Amino acid sequence: MRTHRSLRRSAAALLGAALLSAAAAPAWAQTPEKELGSARGFASGELVVTFHSDPATCASTGACGLDGTMRWSMDGATRLGVTESGGKTRFALGGVGRDDGGVVVRRRTASGAVRVCTDTAPPFQGTLITGAGGVTAGAPATVRLIGENAVGVASLCPGPLLEDLAAYTPAATVDFAALRRGNVRLDLRGERSFVAHGLAIALRSTVVVDVGRVNAARATDSGRPSTDRTLASVYTVERVDGDVRFASSGPADPAACVLVDACGARATTVLAPRATSGTVRLVASASTKVSRRALLVALGLAEGKDDERVELGLLGSFDGGVASTEVVREDAQGVCRDTRPLKTGSVIGVGDSDGLAVSYLPFPEPRSRCGTPLVPFDLFSPGTVANVLSRADARRDRIVLRFDRASQLELSGFPTAVTPDLTVTLRRKSRRAVTYP
Amino acid sequence: MNLRRPLSALLGAGVLLLPATAHAQRVPLEQIVSATGTVTVTWHGDPARGCAAAGVCDVSGVATLPADQSGLSFGGTVGAKPAEVSVELEQGTTRVVRGPLTDPLGVCVDRADADVTLAPRRGAGGSVTFVQRGVFAARVKGRCAGPLAADLKDVLPSATISAEAARRDHQQLRLRGTRPFVSGPYTGTVVTHLDADVDYGPADEEQFDPDGPPPTAGPVTTAPTMVMATFTFALQTPGGTLTRTFGGADGCATLDACGMAGTDTLTVPAAASTQLRLSTTISRSRLRGRGVSAVRDAILRRGVQFDGAGPADLAGGRWNRTVAFGGATTACGETAEPGPLSLESRRSGQVLRLALGTDRDTTTSAFLRCPGPGAALASDFVGIDPPPAVGDVPLATLLRGQKVTTTLRSPAAPRSADRGFRVQATGGIDVTLELTDTKVEAF
């Protein structure tokens, strides 16, 4: 159990870091981020977003009749992380907007009646503040309240997504030298109004973040030689076919459905990931007491008997694809339809004695502007879209990951049928093993 | 992960309620709880319980409390199995409606998190029944109208496992049931559908130390190297009143605060003989000279912090809240006795800051059943929610034995719990401190 737990922990660390810093391209699988430093901070203020249907554009997306408010309190201690990847410096502010926010959306039906949807505002996840620029070269960078890859927002209620708000959130200019000196105030206050996805949106921020001195990252090498040896074999993502369907219906209990405006509602989300590029690593790890050859055998790079002391893992991602959602409310002014690009799809496999339990994880998570239950693509409860790859199949030069196990879930009280029909085909790039990470 | 609960709490009932048996193990065990399911609390204003007088007859609400969705909770290290099981109910939502459900006058949405604890009790034949211990330990701001967590007592169903199952390393608890409750003007039910898988495994020996560290070998130092100084102050107050008026602000639609007009009044009674204690431990090498004056000089000159404080309790405070909505004919009114208010102190430079409030974690006194700014008496003293009232006294004057008077007022910094509301505070409470005793002990 311990081994499994520690494997899950290391997988979590790898994937967690990847998702938190996820860029549009699956850079994390190829270019690791370098931590430049971090600083303690304290944030205060609120982000309030109000919106209503834009009469001129709402019909095309089925967003007519809406009037809503979203609110996040940002008060609390924060940590500003500064990392560098591919020549870009990135600021990530963690720990704000975690546990205090609400969403209320009123919807006017076709007959003029009013329905109300309520939910807590989902906490921000991922990169809240990002900035790209030549920070290390001394040029200032722009930091924004909501970063380009922030995820969150939209839950059970219809309304804008965080990504719709990002470009309109207030920004501050900062340079790394000033952060090094410390006591920097990021003034992220401001107001903006705009129209997006059939909604007229007004955004007001009173958020300021006081950041202490950035301390340079310390080397984490303990100096002790590792007792594990890890090798990897690199695969390219040859193709991704099929889709994953989620079909939800509102809670049957009137008491449960009425305050989320889901009585009689039906929602269908289809994830159709496609790949133009992608890399996946099959990783073999064992104590240094186990021979290097045993690792190569487990990776399919040498002939011999499979040694079960070698732990296998699979980790990688690919780009492209689209997620589309349709929500039908019988009394609505129209069917709500929403489409979003899928920035990345990840596959992660955790080894056990039967083989590799492989899961597919989309990024961003399938949320929609129509209001749908959040599908829990959670690293710690994989299985929403998952299958087992045998150790024998993992040794092949061409690996076919097939996801076709249907399941029934209850998401926030919404009965949901998950029907995957997804195939990810990997082709080994080279028969030479590489060290990992 | 539940690292907030002290080891002693984990050990407490598990050891006390279950007397040692032949099967009981006194070896460190790591407990991991994996829970799924939901606890759903619903309530409404009840005419039979005086909702009309409280102005909440049109209020109904539901709090949905799912088990921690990360799936795993590190229960900690325990000495025997079965031990107490703590289930974290995380990322929950409170929804409160004023008026009809389909087109309400107002809606309040708030986060709701809570911990519930199940204590094992040995039954006939060695079976073990897990029952709710205490009340819900809420970690909420409590801005919506509804019951207090402190009223949610004995509302969870019990779960029984056989004697054989109780000896296993993997135990499954199934809690199903519906129980009623009352809370002030509200009547409600708690529907529980929780499954908890509890795993026990060997724990890291180094982390388990119920009896303290073993005696160390080697020479014992006998010469005192440290001194502990304790200052006792007499605290007097003629009493006073703090008033906060509040209404809706930006984002008020999510807290049903638009058009709201409310007042909180905290009345603190006169106190003639309350004590406030501060203590600190200082290395003798940092003292210039001997006695009280040397200690006092070290505190002032070298910025020595106080590492112990005995807060002064002010009994008999009363808290009154009235809330009305524009156009509404009724108002929510409530008076509570928040229990002892404490006057805590913290040093900041050459100033001793006195803070009036109650512990945020208390489930009994920090919240009200009427809507409004949350946890108005709670104080975490670290800045997110500044104390409801603070006052500063010069430390040097105080330690030299002179009588010092300050007025406790609401701090200017906004409180997180006030977000969504526009709050204006007035009033103050005069407090006088005078040093009455100083004790210095060498060890």
mmCIF file with all atom_site columns, N, CA, C and O in Angstrom, chain A residues 1-13 228 311 350 380:
data_model
loop_
_atom_site.group_PDB
_atom_site.id
_atom_site.type_symbol
_atom_site.label_atom_id
_atom_site.label_alt_id
_atom_site.label_comp_id
_atom_site.label_asym_id
_atom_site.label_entity_id
_atom_site.label_seq_id
_atom_site.pdbx_PDB_ins_code
_atom_site.Cartn_x
_atom_site.Cartn_y
_atom_site.Cartn_z
_atom_site.occupancy
_atom_site.B_iso_or_equiv
_atom_site.pdbx_formal_charge
_atom_site.auth_seq_id
_atom_site.auth_comp_id
_atom_site.auth_asym_id
_atom_site.auth_atom_id
_atom_site.pdbx_PDB_model_num
ATOM 1  N N  . MET A 1 1   ? 0.832  -1.197 0.000   1.00 0.00 ? 1   MET A N  1
ATOM 2  C CA . MET A 1 1   ? 0.000  0.000  0.000   1.00 0.00 ? 1   MET A CA 1
ATOM 3  C C  . MET A 1 1   ? 0.875  1.259  0.000   1.00 0.00 ? 1   MET A C  1
ATOM 4  O O  . MET A 1 1   ? 0.605  2.225  -0.662  1.00 0.00 ? 1   MET A O  1
ATOM 5  N N  . ARG A 1 2   ? 1.964  1.133  0.765   1.00 0.00 ? 2   ARG A N  1
ATOM 6  C CA . ARG A 1 2   ? 2.833  2.300  0.852   1.00 0.00 ? 2   ARG A CA 1
ATOM 7  C C  . ARG A 1 2   ? 3.434  2.649  -0.503  1.00 0.00 ? 2   ARG A C  1
ATOM 8  O O  . ARG A 1 2   ? 3.510  3.793  -0.894  1.00 0.00 ? 2   ARG A O  1
ATOM 9  N N  . THR A 1 3   ? 3.849  1.576  -1.229  1.00 0.00 ? 3   THR A N  1
ATOM 10 C CA . THR A 1 3   ? 4.474  1.812  -2.522  1.00 0.00 ? 3   THR A CA 1
ATOM 11 C C  . THR A 1 3   ? 3.480  2.507  -3.439  1.00 0.00 ? 3   THR A C  1
ATOM 12 O O  . THR A 1 3   ? 3.784  3.468  -4.113  1.00 0.00 ? 3   THR A O  1
ATOM 13 N N  . HIS A 1 4   ? 2.254  1.986  -3.402  1.00 0.00 ? 4   HIS A N  1
ATOM 14 C CA . HIS A 1 4   ? 1.220  2.544  -4.260  1.00 0.00 ? 4   HIS A CA 1
ATOM 15 C C  . HIS A 1 4   ? 0.997  4.014  -3.908  1.00 0.00 ? 4   HIS A C  1
ATOM 16 O O  . HIS A 1 4   ? 0.876  4.861  -4.782  1.00 0.00 ? 4   HIS A O  1
ATOM 17 N N  . ARG A 1 5   ? 0.974  4.268  -2.575  1.00 0.00 ? 5   ARG A N  1
ATOM 18 C CA . ARG A 1 5   ? 0.727  5.644  -2.141  1.00 0.00 ? 5   ARG A CA 1
ATOM 19 C C  . ARG A 1 5   ? 1.860  6.572  -2.586  1.00 0.00 ? 5   ARG A C  1
ATOM 20 O O  . ARG A 1 5   ? 1.645  7.672  -3.051  1.00 0.00 ? 5   ARG A O  1
ATOM 21 N N  . SER A 1 6   ? 3.101  6.062  -2.445  1.00 0.00 ? 6   SER A N  1
ATOM 22 C CA . SER A 1 6   ? 4.216  6.929  -2.791  1.00 0.00 ? 6   SER A CA 1
ATOM 23 C C  . SER A 1 6   ? 4.257  7.159  -4.298  1.00 0.00 ? 6   SER A C  1
ATOM 24 O O  . SER A 1 6   ? 4.585  8.228  -4.766  1.00 0.00 ? 6   SER A O  1
ATOM 25 N N  . LEU A 1 7   ? 3.857  6.123  -5.046  1.00 0.00 ? 7   LEU A N  1
ATOM 26 C CA . LEU A 1 7   ? 3.792  6.306  -6.488  1.00 0.00 ? 7   LEU A CA 1
ATOM 27 C C  . LEU A 1 7   ? 2.751  7.355  -6.840  1.00 0.00 ? 7   LEU A C  1
ATOM 28 O O  . LEU A 1 7   ? 2.966  8.214  -7.688  1.00 0.00 ? 7   LEU A O  1
ATOM 29 N N  . ARG A 1 8   ? 1.609  7.245  -6.150  1.00 0.00 ? 8   ARG A N  1
ATOM 30 C CA . ARG A 1 8   ? 0.556  8.218  -6.422  1.00 0.00 ? 8   ARG A CA 1
ATOM 31 C C  . ARG A 1 8   ? 1.019  9.617  -6.069  1.00 0.00 ? 8   ARG A C  1
ATOM 32 O O  . ARG A 1 8   ? 0.688  10.581 -6.738  1.00 0.00 ? 8   ARG A O  1
ATOM 33 N N  . ARG A 1 9   ? 1.812  9.684  -4.965  1.00 0.00 ? 9   ARG A N  1
ATOM 34 C CA . ARG A 1 9   ? 2.298  11.006 -4.559  1.00 0.00 ? 9   ARG A CA 1
ATOM 35 C C  . ARG A 1 9   ? 3.216  11.583 -5.622  1.00 0.00 ? 9   ARG A C  1
ATOM 36 O O  . ARG A 1 9   ? 3.114  12.739 -5.993  1.00 0.00 ? 9   ARG A O  1
ATOM 37 N N  . SER A 1 10  ? 4.132  10.739 -6.112  1.00 0.00 ? 10  SER A N  1
ATOM 38 C CA . SER A 1 10  ? 5.071  11.284 -7.083  1.00 0.00 ? 10  SER A CA 1
ATOM 39 C C  . SER A 1 10  ? 4.349  11.613 -8.378  1.00 0.00 ? 10  SER A C  1
ATOM 40 O O  . SER A 1 10  ? 4.639  12.598 -9.041  1.00 0.00 ? 10  SER A O  1
ATOM 41 N N  . ALA A 1 11  ? 3.373  10.796 -8.722  1.00 0.00 ? 11  ALA A N  1
ATOM 42 C CA . ALA A 1 11  ? 2.594  11.105 -9.915  1.00 0.00 ? 11  ALA A CA 1
ATOM 43 C C  . ALA A 1 11  ? 1.843  12.409 -9.719  1.00 0.00 ? 11  ALA A C  1
ATOM 44 O O  . ALA A 1 11  ? 1.760  13.240 -10.620 1.00 0.00 ? 11  ALA A O  1
ATOM 45 N N  . ALA A 1 12  ? 1.315  12.579 -8.513  1.00 0.00 ? 12  ALA A N  1
ATOM 46 C CA . ALA A 1 12  ? 0.578  13.808 -8.217  1.00 0.00 ? 12  ALA A CA 1
ATOM 47 C C  . ALA A 1 12  ? 1.494  15.011 -8.343  1.00 0.00 ? 12  ALA A C  1
ATOM 48 O O  . ALA A 1 12  ? 1.119  16.040 -8.903  1.00 0.00 ? 12  ALA A O  1
ATOM 49 N N  . ALA A 1 13  ? 2.697  14.868 -7.826  1.00 0.00 ? 13  ALA A N  1
ATOM 50 C CA . ALA A 1 13  ? 3.637  15.985 -7.877  1.00 0.00 ? 13  ALA A CA 1
ATOM 51 C C  . ALA A 1 13  ? 3.940  16.343 -9.327  1.00 0.00 ? 13  ALA A C  1
ATOM 52 O O  . ALA A 1 13  ? 3.934  17.504 -9.717  1.00 0.00 ? 13  ALA A O  1
ATOM 53 N N  . ASP A 1 228 ? 17.241 4.803  -6.000  1.00 0.00 ? 228 ASP A N  1
ATOM 54 C CA . ASP A 1 228 ? 16.413 4.307  -7.106  1.00 0.00 ? 228 ASP A CA 1
ATOM 55 C C  . ASP A 1 228 ? 17.084 4.615  -8.440  1.00 0.00 ? 228 ASP A C  1
ATOM 56 O O  . ASP A 1 228 ? 17.834 5.576  -8.573  1.00 0.00 ? 228 ASP A O  1
ATOM 57 N N  . GLU A 1 311 ? 8.870  -0.955 -11.092 1.00 0.00 ? 311 GLU A N  1
ATOM 58 C CA . GLU A 1 311 ? 7.591  -0.252 -11.153 1.00 0.00 ? 311 GLU A CA 1
ATOM 59 C C  . GLU A 1 311 ? 7.490  0.515  -12.457 1.00 0.00 ? 311 GLU A C  1
ATOM 60 O O  . GLU A 1 311 ? 8.449  1.167  -12.880 1.00 0.00 ? 311 GLU A O  1
ATOM 61 N N  . VAL A 1 350 ? -0.410 4.559  -13.552 1.00 0.00 ? 350 VAL A N  1
ATOM 62 C CA . VAL A 1 350 ? 0.239  4.201  -12.295 1.00 0.00 ? 350 VAL A CA 1
ATOM 63 C C  . VAL A 1 350 ? 0.294  2.680  -12.222 1.00 0.00 ? 350 VAL A C  1
ATOM 64 O O  . VAL A 1 350 ? -0.717 2.001  -12.404 1.00 0.00 ? 350 VAL A O  1
ATOM 65 N N  . PHE A 1 380 ? -6.543 11.866 -7.892  1.00 0.00 ? 380 PHE A N  1
ATOM 66 C CA . PHE A 1 380 ? -6.605 10.896 -6.807  1.00 0.00 ? 380 PHE A CA 1
ATOM 67 C C  . PHE A 1 380 ? -7.806 9.972  -6.908  1.00 0.00 ? 380 PHE A C  1
ATOM 68 O O  . PHE A 1 380 ? -7.941 9.050  -6.152  1.00 0.00 ? 380 PHE A O  1
#
